[in-house]
Amino acid sequence: MADIPRVTYSNIGIDFSSVHAHLDSLIPNFEKSALGRVWTTPFATGELVGVVSPIDGKRTLGNFPKSTASDVRAAVASARSGAKIWNRSTLDDRLSFAARWREALMARKYELGLAALYEIGKSRLEAVGEAEESVDMVEYYASELKANNGFTRPMKELVANETAVSVMKPYGVFAVIAPFNFPVALSVGMISGALLTGNAVVYKPSPGCALTGLLIAETLAEAGLPAGVFNIVLGDGEVGRLLTTDPGIDGVAFTGSHKTGMGIFRHMATLPHAKPIIAEMGGKNPAYVTRNADLERAAQGVARSAFGLQGQKCSACSVVYVDEKVKSDFVDKLVRFAGKLVVGDPRKADTFMGPVYGDATVESYRSALCEAERKGRVHAGGFATNGLTANYILPTIVELEGPDRLTRDELFMPFVVVRGFTSLDKAIEEGNDIPYGLCAGIFTKDPTELKQFLDTAEAGVLYANRASGATTGAWPGAQPFSGWKGTGVSGKGGLGPWFLPQYLREQSHTIMTK
Ligand code: UN1
């Protein structure tokens, strides 16, 4: 497979025909062996739930058991016993585990990608991309752990014969709650954060994503960990609530909606002592297109970020502020480029957008579109008609006069709002007023405008002039993914150098040597 190029979110325009040929050869066997199984796992002994693919609403992904309340308690108890060993693992133990896990993920990356494709309707390249990202996450976090000597630091010697060291220790057991949209990468990211720092884990994948969740669990079993260190539970929000409120957990890693994330924070505030929460809670990401922009590049970057994965990314570009002077030109280019993106069955090589995930998204799309028709101008959008089910939505481009809920709420659908501006200052002010603060992008060739954006945009991930994605495409070791404001409170991101220390608590050791 050495001749097959790796897929990242930003290496657009290269020849992926060998990736497609490889996937073509894998798909028939994947459908036979990975789909339609009846799964069992120790901490899910409740009713079996059949899950179908959003691709056609028919193909069974498998039958997955649900965790009962006592399964959740048992999983936490198992993690507590695993933590006794893993909390005291050495740096070498963790690094060699990371190397083994990376190998296991690497060996099964196309299978993991295909699972994400069938499970949530991701296009081929987005799906393989997230599997590749997972491999790189484990590698990058392990390299940070090693380069920082497990984050241990010698401290000042205040008096003779006294040594002081800052040591970073695991909290104990982390609950990891993952979302549907990057079922592999976001799960692997949070699980690796916890495990590489010596914490035990109870992991709950998104309710419809048991398949990828169980495959990830298999890669961890292949990598080998002491018994009880990694545990998986399956189920809906109620199972998540039982897990995050279990007294036996010491912290929560969460990626998902603002509402659910804030619910976890509220719960922690009711406890005798709060516990750490590492949370990424969504986004509503603006891009700015000035009169000094390369408009073709801007249109491509905005379209790729607004419509990739059907707009269901926390990083999706969902509102674009365009200088009035170039607005109609930009909108024409955006509509033209978006019109060429293929909406269809994600199993096919040329598909850019598959179905949206979940019936609720179809309904909220309908109402957002009606609202946009009432309030502004719809340049493109609606439902795909070429024999697809109702969950295939076309790239939707809407122009609105004023800021309102469509420019502020996270919609999680292929829907981008265009707003005209006459002052970049004012536009950035409005973009900053969005309650979330994950990503933002600008298209300009003017260094003063670029500096103004970099100095004033209130978001953790900033991009300039990117055709591969105005606001999307962060990669481990390259773009730390730190959520500001409503997106997150820790001020440190996944994919970056400060991610792992969040799973650790500091202890200073001061020792008189004589
Ligand atoms: C998300 O939707 O929570 O930067 C993550 C990106 C992806 C991550 C999106 N790496 O677009």
Short mmCIF file of C-alpha atoms and ligand atoms in Angstrom, two decimals:
data_model
loop_
_atom_site.label_atom_id
_atom_site.label_comp_id
_atom_site.label_asym_id
_atom_site.label_seq_id
_atom_site.Cartn_x
_atom_site.Cartn_y
_atom_site.Cartn_z
CA MET A 1 0.00 0.00 0.00
CA ALA A 2 3.08 2.17 -0.06
CA ASP A 3 2.07 3.69 -3.39
CA ILE A 4 -1.36 4.80 -2.14
CA PRO A 5 -1.25 8.47 -1.08
CA ARG A 6 -2.41 9.42 2.38
CA VAL A 7 -5.58 11.48 2.51
CA THR A 8 -5.57 14.58 4.68
CA TYR A 9 -8.25 17.24 4.63
CA SER A 10 -6.02 19.70 2.84
CA ASN A 11 -4.23 17.75 0.11
CA ILE A 12 -6.89 18.57 -2.48
CA GLY A 13 -6.16 18.31 -6.17
CA ILE A 14 -3.86 15.29 -5.96
CA ASP A 15 -4.57 12.04 -7.76
CA PHE A 16 -6.51 9.76 -5.41
CA SER A 17 -7.36 7.16 -8.05
CA SER A 18 -5.30 4.51 -6.24
CA VAL A 19 -7.20 5.23 -2.99
CA HIS A 20 -10.49 4.75 -4.85
CA ALA A 21 -9.29 1.58 -6.56
CA HIS A 22 -8.26 0.20 -3.18
CA LEU A 23 -11.62 1.08 -1.62
CA ASP A 24 -13.42 -0.50 -4.60
CA SER A 25 -11.53 -3.70 -3.89
CA LEU A 26 -12.33 -3.58 -0.15
CA ILE A 27 -16.03 -2.64 -0.22
CA PRO A 28 -17.57 -6.03 -1.16
CA ASN A 29 -15.73 -7.84 1.61
CA PHE A 30 -16.35 -5.02 4.10
CA GLU A 31 -20.10 -5.23 3.43
CA LYS A 32 -20.04 -8.98 4.01
CA SER A 33 -17.80 -9.17 7.04
CA ALA A 34 -18.23 -5.90 8.96
CA LEU A 35 -21.87 -5.02 8.37
CA GLY A 36 -24.92 -6.81 9.72
CA ARG A 37 -23.21 -8.54 12.62
CA VAL A 38 -24.82 -9.14 15.99
CA TRP A 39 -22.33 -7.64 18.42
CA THR A 40 -21.65 -8.46 22.03
CA THR A 41 -19.47 -6.54 24.44
CA PRO A 42 -19.12 -7.04 28.21
CA PHE A 43 -20.68 -3.80 29.43
CA ALA A 44 -23.71 -3.76 27.14
CA THR A 45 -26.14 -6.50 28.12
CA GLY A 46 -29.42 -4.70 27.41
CA GLU A 47 -31.75 -4.83 24.42
CA LEU A 48 -30.31 -5.22 20.93
CA VAL A 49 -30.75 -2.20 18.68
CA GLY A 50 -30.63 -2.56 14.90
CA VAL A 51 -28.94 0.43 13.26
CA VAL A 52 -29.32 1.24 9.57
CA SER A 53 -27.08 3.35 7.36
CA PRO A 54 -28.24 6.87 6.49
CA ILE A 55 -27.07 6.15 2.93
CA ASP A 56 -30.36 4.44 2.09
CA GLY A 57 -32.10 3.97 5.44
CA LYS A 58 -32.10 0.23 4.75
CA ARG A 59 -28.69 -1.35 4.95
CA THR A 60 -28.14 -2.75 8.43
CA LEU A 61 -24.91 -1.69 10.07
CA GLY A 62 -25.43 -4.29 12.73
CA ASN A 63 -27.32 -5.16 15.87
CA PHE A 64 -25.77 -3.52 18.89
CA PRO A 65 -26.61 -4.16 22.52
CA LYS A 66 -27.43 -1.22 24.80
CA SER A 67 -25.79 -0.71 28.17
CA THR A 68 -28.06 -0.92 31.18
CA ALA A 69 -27.58 1.21 34.30
CA SER A 70 -25.80 -1.69 35.99
CA ASP A 71 -23.54 -2.15 32.91
CA VAL A 72 -22.44 1.47 33.28
CA ARG A 73 -21.67 0.93 36.96
CA ALA A 74 -19.76 -2.26 36.13
CA ALA A 75 -17.76 -0.51 33.39
CA VAL A 76 -16.75 2.24 35.82
CA ALA A 77 -15.80 -0.36 38.44
CA SER A 78 -13.70 -2.15 35.83
CA ALA A 79 -11.98 1.13 34.92
CA ARG A 80 -11.29 1.79 38.60
CA SER A 81 -9.50 -1.52 38.88
CA GLY A 82 -7.59 -0.92 35.61
CA ALA A 83 -6.65 2.54 36.87
CA LYS A 84 -4.82 0.98 39.83
CA ILE A 85 -2.24 -0.36 37.38
CA TRP A 86 -2.34 2.16 34.52
CA ASN A 87 -2.23 5.26 36.74
CA ARG A 88 1.20 4.03 37.82
CA SER A 89 2.45 3.03 34.37
CA THR A 90 5.83 4.40 33.33
CA LEU A 91 6.45 6.76 30.45
CA ASP A 92 7.94 3.82 28.53
CA ASP A 93 4.84 1.70 29.14
CA ARG A 94 2.66 4.42 27.68
CA LEU A 95 4.93 5.15 24.73
CA SER A 96 5.15 1.53 23.76
CA PHE A 97 1.36 1.20 24.08
CA ALA A 98 0.98 4.28 21.82
CA ALA A 99 3.30 2.75 19.21
CA ARG A 100 1.30 -0.51 19.24
CA TRP A 101 -2.03 1.31 19.01
CA ARG A 102 -0.82 3.47 16.13
CA GLU A 103 0.19 0.30 14.27
CA ALA A 104 -3.20 -1.30 14.94
CA LEU A 105 -5.04 1.80 13.69
CA MET A 106 -2.77 2.05 10.66
CA ALA A 107 -3.35 -1.60 9.74
CA ARG A 108 -7.13 -1.09 9.80
CA LYS A 109 -7.43 2.49 8.61
CA TYR A 110 -9.45 1.73 5.47
CA GLU A 111 -11.81 -0.49 7.43
CA LEU A 112 -12.30 2.28 10.02
CA GLY A 113 -12.84 4.80 7.25
CA LEU A 114 -15.40 2.58 5.53
CA ALA A 115 -17.20 2.05 8.83
CA ALA A 116 -17.53 5.85 9.19
CA LEU A 117 -18.70 6.09 5.58
CA TYR A 118 -21.54 3.61 6.07
CA GLU A 119 -22.35 4.72 9.58
CA ILE A 120 -22.81 8.43 9.04
CA GLY A 121 -22.75 8.88 5.26
CA LYS A 122 -19.32 10.49 5.00
CA SER A 123 -17.73 10.80 1.56
CA ARG A 124 -14.84 8.45 0.81
CA LEU A 125 -12.08 11.02 1.18
CA GLU A 126 -13.52 12.57 4.34
CA ALA A 127 -13.88 9.08 5.82
CA VAL A 128 -10.38 7.86 4.95
CA GLY A 129 -9.09 11.29 6.02
CA GLU A 130 -10.43 10.88 9.53
CA ALA A 131 -8.93 7.42 9.85
CA GLU A 132 -5.56 8.83 8.74
CA GLU A 133 -6.02 11.69 11.20
CA SER A 134 -6.50 9.18 14.01
CA VAL A 135 -3.20 7.48 13.22
CA ASP A 136 -1.45 10.85 13.25
CA MET A 137 -3.12 11.89 16.50
CA VAL A 138 -1.71 8.96 18.41
CA GLU A 139 1.70 9.51 16.84
CA TYR A 140 1.70 13.25 17.56
CA TYR A 141 0.48 12.97 21.16
CA ALA A 142 3.06 10.25 21.85
CA SER A 143 5.81 12.47 20.42
CA GLU A 144 4.71 15.34 22.69
CA LEU A 145 4.65 13.04 25.70
CA LYS A 146 8.15 11.86 24.90
CA ALA A 147 9.59 15.29 24.05
CA ASN A 148 8.27 16.64 27.36
CA ASN A 149 9.42 13.67 29.41
CA GLY A 150 5.84 12.98 30.50
CA PHE A 151 5.59 16.69 31.46
CA THR A 152 7.86 16.24 34.48
CA ARG A 153 9.98 19.36 35.19
CA PRO A 154 12.82 19.95 37.62
CA MET A 155 12.09 23.01 39.77
CA LYS A 156 14.23 25.48 41.74
CA GLU A 157 16.47 24.29 44.53
CA LEU A 158 15.69 26.90 47.21
CA VAL A 159 18.04 25.65 49.87
CA ALA A 160 20.99 23.31 49.77
CA ASN A 161 20.16 19.61 49.74
CA GLU A 162 16.55 20.14 48.79
CA THR A 163 15.29 19.08 45.36
CA ALA A 164 11.93 19.97 43.92
CA VAL A 165 10.21 18.48 40.88
CA SER A 166 6.88 19.14 39.22
CA VAL A 167 5.27 15.82 38.33
CA MET A 168 2.11 15.42 36.26
CA LYS A 169 -0.13 12.58 37.37
CA PRO A 170 -3.32 11.13 35.89
CA TYR A 171 -6.64 11.93 37.55
CA GLY A 172 -7.73 8.29 37.53
CA VAL A 173 -10.69 7.39 35.30
CA PHE A 174 -12.01 9.50 32.43
CA ALA A 175 -15.44 9.20 30.83
CA VAL A 176 -15.09 9.83 27.09
CA ILE A 177 -18.25 10.90 25.25
CA ALA A 178 -17.89 11.17 21.48
CA PRO A 179 -20.10 12.71 18.77
CA PHE A 180 -21.34 11.21 15.50
CA ASN A 181 -19.61 13.46 12.98
CA PHE A 182 -16.02 12.23 13.36
CA PRO A 183 -16.82 8.90 14.98
CA VAL A 184 -13.25 7.62 14.55
CA ALA A 185 -11.02 10.70 14.89
CA LEU A 186 -12.77 12.46 17.75
CA SER A 187 -13.08 9.18 19.68
CA VAL A 188 -9.43 8.27 19.13
CA GLY A 189 -8.40 11.83 20.04
CA MET A 190 -10.09 11.89 23.44
CA ILE A 191 -9.28 8.25 24.23
CA SER A 192 -5.61 8.80 23.42
CA GLY A 193 -5.57 11.96 25.55
CA ALA A 194 -6.73 9.93 28.53
CA LEU A 195 -4.78 6.70 27.95
CA LEU A 196 -1.42 8.22 27.02
CA THR A 197 -1.49 10.21 30.25
CA GLY A 198 -2.13 7.09 32.33
CA ASN A 199 -5.87 7.40 32.93
CA ALA A 200 -8.29 4.51 32.55
CA VAL A 201 -11.27 5.10 30.26
CA VAL A 202 -14.96 4.37 29.96
CA TYR A 203 -15.88 5.35 26.42
CA LYS A 204 -19.33 5.92 24.97
CA PRO A 205 -19.59 6.41 21.21
CA SER A 206 -22.50 8.38 19.75
CA PRO A 207 -25.75 6.31 19.83
CA GLY A 208 -25.68 5.42 16.11
CA CYS A 209 -21.92 4.91 16.02
CA ALA A 210 -21.49 1.65 17.90
CA LEU A 211 -19.87 0.08 14.83
CA THR A 212 -16.90 2.45 14.71
CA GLY A 213 -16.82 2.46 18.52
CA LEU A 214 -16.50 -1.32 18.69
CA LEU A 215 -13.91 -1.39 15.92
CA ILE A 216 -11.84 1.17 17.84
CA ALA A 217 -12.21 -1.07 20.91
CA GLU A 218 -10.84 -3.95 18.80
CA THR A 219 -7.77 -1.92 17.83
CA LEU A 220 -7.17 -1.20 21.52
CA ALA A 221 -7.49 -4.89 22.35
CA GLU A 222 -4.96 -5.65 19.59
CA ALA A 223 -2.59 -3.02 20.99
CA GLY A 224 -2.86 -4.61 24.43
CA LEU A 225 -3.60 -2.82 27.69
CA PRO A 226 -3.88 -4.19 31.23
CA ALA A 227 -7.38 -5.50 32.01
CA GLY A 228 -9.93 -2.82 32.84
CA VAL A 229 -7.96 0.12 31.46
CA PHE A 230 -10.26 0.61 28.47
CA ASN A 231 -14.01 -0.05 28.63
CA ILE A 232 -16.81 0.67 26.20
CA VAL A 233 -20.50 1.26 26.95
CA LEU A 234 -23.19 1.71 24.30
CA GLY A 235 -26.34 3.73 24.25
CA ASP A 236 -28.05 7.08 24.04
CA GLY A 237 -27.90 10.29 26.05
CA GLU A 238 -29.30 8.60 29.13
CA VAL A 239 -26.35 6.16 29.17
CA GLY A 240 -24.07 9.18 28.76
CA ARG A 241 -25.78 10.90 31.68
CA LEU A 242 -25.36 7.81 33.88
CA LEU A 243 -21.69 7.64 32.94
CA THR A 244 -20.81 11.31 33.45
CA THR A 245 -22.65 11.41 36.79
CA ASP A 246 -21.19 8.17 38.12
CA PRO A 247 -19.27 8.94 41.33
CA GLY A 248 -16.49 6.59 40.18
CA ILE A 249 -15.26 8.79 37.35
CA ASP A 250 -12.65 11.51 37.91
CA GLY A 251 -13.13 13.59 34.78
CA VAL A 252 -15.01 13.87 31.50
CA ALA A 253 -13.77 14.37 27.96
CA PHE A 254 -16.65 15.45 25.77
CA THR A 255 -17.16 16.60 22.20
CA GLY A 256 -20.68 17.43 21.10
CA SER A 257 -23.44 19.96 21.42
CA HIS A 258 -23.29 23.06 23.58
CA LYS A 259 -26.46 21.97 25.37
CA THR A 260 -25.15 18.55 26.39
CA GLY A 261 -21.72 19.94 27.28
CA MET A 262 -23.18 22.63 29.51
CA GLY A 263 -25.35 19.97 31.17
CA ILE A 264 -22.15 18.16 32.18
CA PHE A 265 -20.69 21.39 33.60
CA ARG A 266 -23.92 22.03 35.53
CA HIS A 267 -23.82 18.56 37.00
CA MET A 268 -20.22 18.99 38.13
CA ALA A 269 -21.20 22.20 39.91
CA THR A 270 -23.61 20.21 42.11
CA LEU A 271 -20.90 17.86 43.43
CA PRO A 272 -19.03 18.33 46.70
CA HIS A 273 -15.95 18.94 44.56
CA ALA A 274 -16.02 19.54 40.82
CA LYS A 275 -14.13 17.36 38.35
CA PRO A 276 -12.25 18.37 35.20
CA ILE A 277 -14.20 18.58 31.97
CA ILE A 278 -12.37 18.75 28.66
CA ALA A 279 -15.12 19.89 26.33
CA GLU A 280 -15.49 20.98 22.73
CA MET A 281 -19.05 22.19 22.32
CA GLY A 282 -19.66 23.19 18.72
CA GLY A 283 -19.06 26.14 16.47
CA LYS A 284 -20.54 28.71 14.12
CA ASN A 285 -17.61 29.77 12.05
CA PRO A 286 -17.31 32.99 10.05
CA ALA A 287 -15.16 33.71 7.02
CA TYR A 288 -14.35 37.19 5.72
CA VAL A 289 -13.88 37.95 2.02
CA THR A 290 -12.47 41.39 1.36
CA ARG A 291 -12.21 43.37 -1.87
CA ASN A 292 -8.54 42.33 -1.92
CA ALA A 293 -9.32 38.62 -2.03
CA ASP A 294 -8.74 36.09 -4.77
CA LEU A 295 -12.46 35.47 -5.21
CA GLU A 296 -12.16 32.10 -6.92
CA ARG A 297 -10.01 30.81 -4.09
CA ALA A 298 -12.43 32.30 -1.55
CA ALA A 299 -15.43 30.65 -3.21
CA GLN A 300 -13.70 27.26 -3.19
CA GLY A 301 -12.52 27.59 0.41
CA VAL A 302 -15.94 28.65 1.65
CA ALA A 303 -17.78 25.95 -0.32
CA ARG A 304 -15.46 23.17 0.83
CA SER A 305 -15.81 24.22 4.47
CA ALA A 306 -19.54 24.92 4.33
CA PHE A 307 -20.54 21.76 2.48
CA GLY A 308 -17.88 19.15 3.31
CA LEU A 309 -19.50 16.43 5.42
CA GLN A 310 -22.78 18.16 4.62
CA GLY A 311 -21.87 21.04 6.92
CA GLN A 312 -21.93 18.77 9.95
CA LYS A 313 -18.58 19.82 11.39
CA CYS A 314 -18.00 22.02 14.41
CA SER A 315 -15.52 23.73 12.13
CA ALA A 316 -17.91 24.24 9.18
CA CYS A 317 -17.98 27.70 7.63
CA SER A 318 -21.54 28.83 8.20
CA VAL A 319 -21.51 32.57 7.70
CA VAL A 320 -19.43 34.54 5.22
CA TYR A 321 -19.00 38.30 5.40
CA VAL A 322 -18.24 39.74 1.97
CA ASP A 323 -17.25 43.27 0.98
CA GLU A 324 -20.30 44.76 -0.82
CA LYS A 325 -18.01 45.77 -3.68
CA VAL A 326 -17.24 42.15 -4.60
CA LYS A 327 -20.30 40.45 -3.14
CA SER A 328 -22.23 39.66 -6.28
CA ASP A 329 -19.10 38.40 -8.03
CA PHE A 330 -18.26 36.22 -5.03
CA VAL A 331 -21.80 34.85 -4.72
CA ASP A 332 -21.79 33.94 -8.44
CA LYS A 333 -18.54 32.06 -8.02
CA LEU A 334 -19.73 30.35 -4.84
CA VAL A 335 -23.00 29.25 -6.44
CA ARG A 336 -21.14 27.99 -9.50
CA PHE A 337 -18.53 26.03 -7.52
CA ALA A 338 -21.13 24.61 -5.10
CA GLY A 339 -23.31 23.58 -8.05
CA LYS A 340 -20.50 21.33 -9.27
CA LEU A 341 -20.17 19.44 -5.99
CA VAL A 342 -21.68 15.99 -6.40
CA VAL A 343 -24.42 15.14 -3.88
CA GLY A 344 -25.07 11.42 -3.82
CA ASP A 345 -24.27 7.98 -2.54
CA PRO A 346 -21.04 8.35 -0.54
CA ARG A 347 -19.88 4.91 -1.66
CA LYS A 348 -19.23 6.40 -5.09
CA ALA A 349 -15.83 7.87 -5.83
CA ASP A 350 -16.99 11.24 -7.16
CA THR A 351 -19.43 12.06 -4.34
CA PHE A 352 -18.55 15.15 -2.32
CA MET A 353 -21.68 15.25 -0.13
CA GLY A 354 -23.59 12.27 1.20
CA PRO A 355 -26.79 12.32 3.26
CA VAL A 356 -27.26 14.39 6.40
CA TYR A 357 -27.34 12.44 9.63
CA GLY A 358 -30.62 12.00 11.49
CA ASP A 359 -34.22 12.89 10.71
CA ALA A 360 -34.06 15.89 13.04
CA THR A 361 -31.54 17.55 10.70
CA VAL A 362 -33.90 17.14 7.74
CA GLU A 363 -36.67 18.83 9.71
CA SER A 364 -34.50 21.67 10.99
CA TYR A 365 -33.18 22.18 7.45
CA ARG A 366 -36.75 22.55 6.17
CA SER A 367 -37.52 25.23 8.72
CA ALA A 368 -34.20 27.06 8.23
CA LEU A 369 -34.84 27.16 4.48
CA CYS A 370 -38.40 28.54 4.95
CA GLU A 371 -37.05 31.13 7.34
CA ALA A 372 -34.34 32.14 4.86
CA GLU A 373 -36.90 32.43 2.04
CA ARG A 374 -38.96 34.75 4.23
CA LYS A 375 -36.10 36.90 5.45
CA GLY A 376 -33.62 37.03 2.61
CA ARG A 377 -32.58 35.56 -0.71
CA VAL A 378 -31.90 31.88 -1.35
CA HIS A 379 -29.28 31.56 -4.10
CA ALA A 380 -29.04 27.77 -4.00
CA GLY A 381 -30.41 24.89 -1.97
CA GLY A 382 -33.28 22.43 -1.54
CA PHE A 383 -33.40 18.68 -1.60
CA ALA A 384 -31.58 16.45 -4.09
CA THR A 385 -34.03 14.90 -6.50
CA ASN A 386 -32.01 12.30 -8.38
CA GLY A 387 -33.66 9.24 -6.80
CA LEU A 388 -32.12 9.79 -3.38
CA THR A 389 -33.87 9.62 -0.01
CA ALA A 390 -35.07 12.85 1.67
CA ASN A 391 -31.91 13.22 3.71
CA TYR A 392 -29.81 14.34 0.75
CA ILE A 393 -29.63 18.13 0.84
CA LEU A 394 -28.08 20.40 -1.77
CA PRO A 395 -25.47 23.02 -0.91
CA THR A 396 -27.55 25.91 0.41
CA ILE A 397 -26.46 29.53 -0.02
CA VAL A 398 -28.57 32.23 1.55
CA GLU A 399 -28.12 36.00 1.68
CA LEU A 400 -29.45 37.84 4.73
CA GLU A 401 -29.73 41.52 5.63
CA GLY A 402 -29.22 41.35 9.35
CA PRO A 403 -27.66 39.12 11.97
CA ASP A 404 -30.16 36.73 13.52
CA ARG A 405 -30.44 33.15 14.67
CA LEU A 406 -29.39 31.86 11.24
CA THR A 407 -26.08 33.68 11.60
CA ARG A 408 -25.61 32.80 15.28
CA ASP A 409 -27.02 29.31 15.98
CA GLU A 410 -25.09 26.17 15.10
CA LEU A 411 -27.28 24.54 12.42
CA PHE A 412 -25.05 21.54 11.51
CA MET A 413 -26.24 21.27 7.91
CA PRO A 414 -25.03 22.35 4.44
CA PHE A 415 -26.21 25.93 4.90
CA VAL A 416 -24.09 29.05 4.57
CA VAL A 417 -25.29 32.62 5.09
CA VAL A 418 -23.75 35.47 3.10
CA ARG A 419 -23.71 38.92 4.71
CA GLY A 420 -22.46 42.02 2.90
CA PHE A 421 -20.18 44.51 4.65
CA THR A 422 -18.76 47.96 4.03
CA SER A 423 -16.33 47.92 6.97
CA LEU A 424 -14.15 44.91 7.78
CA ASP A 425 -13.96 46.18 11.36
CA LYS A 426 -17.73 45.99 11.75
CA ALA A 427 -17.89 42.61 10.03
CA ILE A 428 -15.31 41.13 12.41
CA GLU A 429 -17.23 42.69 15.30
CA GLU A 430 -20.38 40.88 14.17
CA GLY A 431 -18.44 37.65 13.63
CA ASN A 432 -17.00 37.96 17.12
CA ASP A 433 -20.46 38.47 18.53
CA ILE A 434 -21.34 34.86 17.59
CA PRO A 435 -21.55 32.95 20.87
CA TYR A 436 -19.14 30.24 19.68
CA GLY A 437 -15.42 30.73 19.04
CA LEU A 438 -13.89 27.76 17.27
CA CYS A 439 -12.69 28.69 13.77
CA ALA A 440 -12.56 31.73 11.51
CA GLY A 441 -11.06 32.44 8.11
CA ILE A 442 -10.17 35.34 5.88
CA PHE A 443 -9.48 35.80 2.19
CA THR A 444 -7.35 38.84 1.44
CA LYS A 445 -4.05 39.68 -0.24
CA ASP A 446 -3.70 42.80 1.90
CA PRO A 447 -1.29 42.30 4.83
CA THR A 448 -2.99 45.04 6.90
CA GLU A 449 -6.36 43.31 6.64
CA LEU A 450 -4.75 39.98 7.44
CA LYS A 451 -3.11 41.45 10.54
CA GLN A 452 -6.37 43.08 11.61
CA PHE A 453 -8.07 39.68 11.38
CA LEU A 454 -5.31 37.83 13.24
CA ASP A 455 -5.28 40.51 15.95
CA THR A 456 -9.01 40.74 16.54
CA ALA A 457 -10.84 37.52 15.54
CA GLU A 458 -12.18 35.77 18.63
CA ALA A 459 -11.76 32.11 17.79
CA GLY A 460 -9.16 29.48 18.53
CA VAL A 461 -8.37 28.34 14.97
CA LEU A 462 -7.65 30.98 12.34
CA TYR A 463 -6.95 30.40 8.66
CA ALA A 464 -6.11 32.74 5.80
CA ASN A 465 -6.54 32.22 2.05
CA ARG A 466 -7.15 28.48 2.18
CA ALA A 467 -8.82 26.99 -0.90
CA SER A 468 -8.91 23.57 0.78
CA GLY A 469 -11.16 24.99 3.49
CA ALA A 470 -11.89 28.48 4.80
CA THR A 471 -12.38 27.22 8.35
CA THR A 472 -11.98 23.42 8.25
CA GLY A 473 -9.20 20.88 8.01
CA ALA A 474 -7.25 21.05 11.26
CA TRP A 475 -4.65 18.29 11.51
CA PRO A 476 -2.73 16.82 14.47
CA GLY A 477 0.52 18.63 15.12
CA ALA A 478 -0.37 21.37 12.62
CA GLN A 479 -3.53 23.18 13.74
CA PRO A 480 -4.27 23.12 17.48
CA PHE A 481 -8.06 23.08 17.77
CA SER A 482 -8.86 25.30 20.70
CA GLY A 483 -12.45 26.37 21.28
CA TRP A 484 -13.04 29.85 22.68
CA LYS A 485 -16.23 31.25 24.24
CA GLY A 486 -19.25 28.94 23.89
CA THR A 487 -17.11 26.26 22.24
CA GLY A 488 -14.84 25.56 25.19
CA VAL A 489 -13.42 26.91 28.39
CA SER A 490 -10.03 25.28 28.86
CA GLY A 491 -8.30 27.55 26.35
CA LYS A 492 -6.25 24.57 25.08
CA GLY A 493 -7.05 22.54 22.01
CA GLY A 494 -6.99 19.01 20.71
CA LEU A 495 -4.32 18.38 18.03
CA GLY A 496 -1.92 20.76 19.77
CA PRO A 497 0.88 20.79 22.35
CA TRP A 498 -1.29 21.58 25.39
CA PHE A 499 -3.87 18.83 24.88
CA LEU A 500 -2.34 16.06 26.99
CA PRO A 501 -1.60 18.12 30.12
CA GLN A 502 -5.35 18.69 30.48
CA TYR A 503 -5.70 15.01 31.44
CA LEU A 504 -3.05 15.40 34.16
CA ARG A 505 -2.89 17.06 37.57
CA GLU A 506 0.26 18.59 38.90
CA GLN A 507 2.03 17.45 42.02
CA SER A 508 5.24 18.97 43.33
CA HIS A 509 7.74 16.76 45.08
CA THR A 510 10.14 18.53 47.42
CA ILE A 511 12.67 16.28 49.06
CA MET A 512 15.45 16.98 51.54
CA THR A 513 18.26 14.81 50.32
CA LYS A 514 20.40 15.04 53.46
C1 UN1 B 1 -15.45 18.72 14.77
O1 UN1 B 1 -16.35 18.81 13.97
O2 UN1 B 1 -15.66 18.70 15.98
O3 UN1 B 1 -10.80 20.87 11.44
C2 UN1 B 1 -14.05 18.53 14.45
C3 UN1 B 1 -11.61 20.06 11.03
C4 UN1 B 1 -11.64 18.65 11.61
C5 UN1 B 1 -12.31 18.55 12.90
C6 UN1 B 1 -13.67 18.90 13.04
N1 UN1 B 1 -10.31 18.25 11.92
O4 UN1 B 1 -12.38 20.37 10.15
#
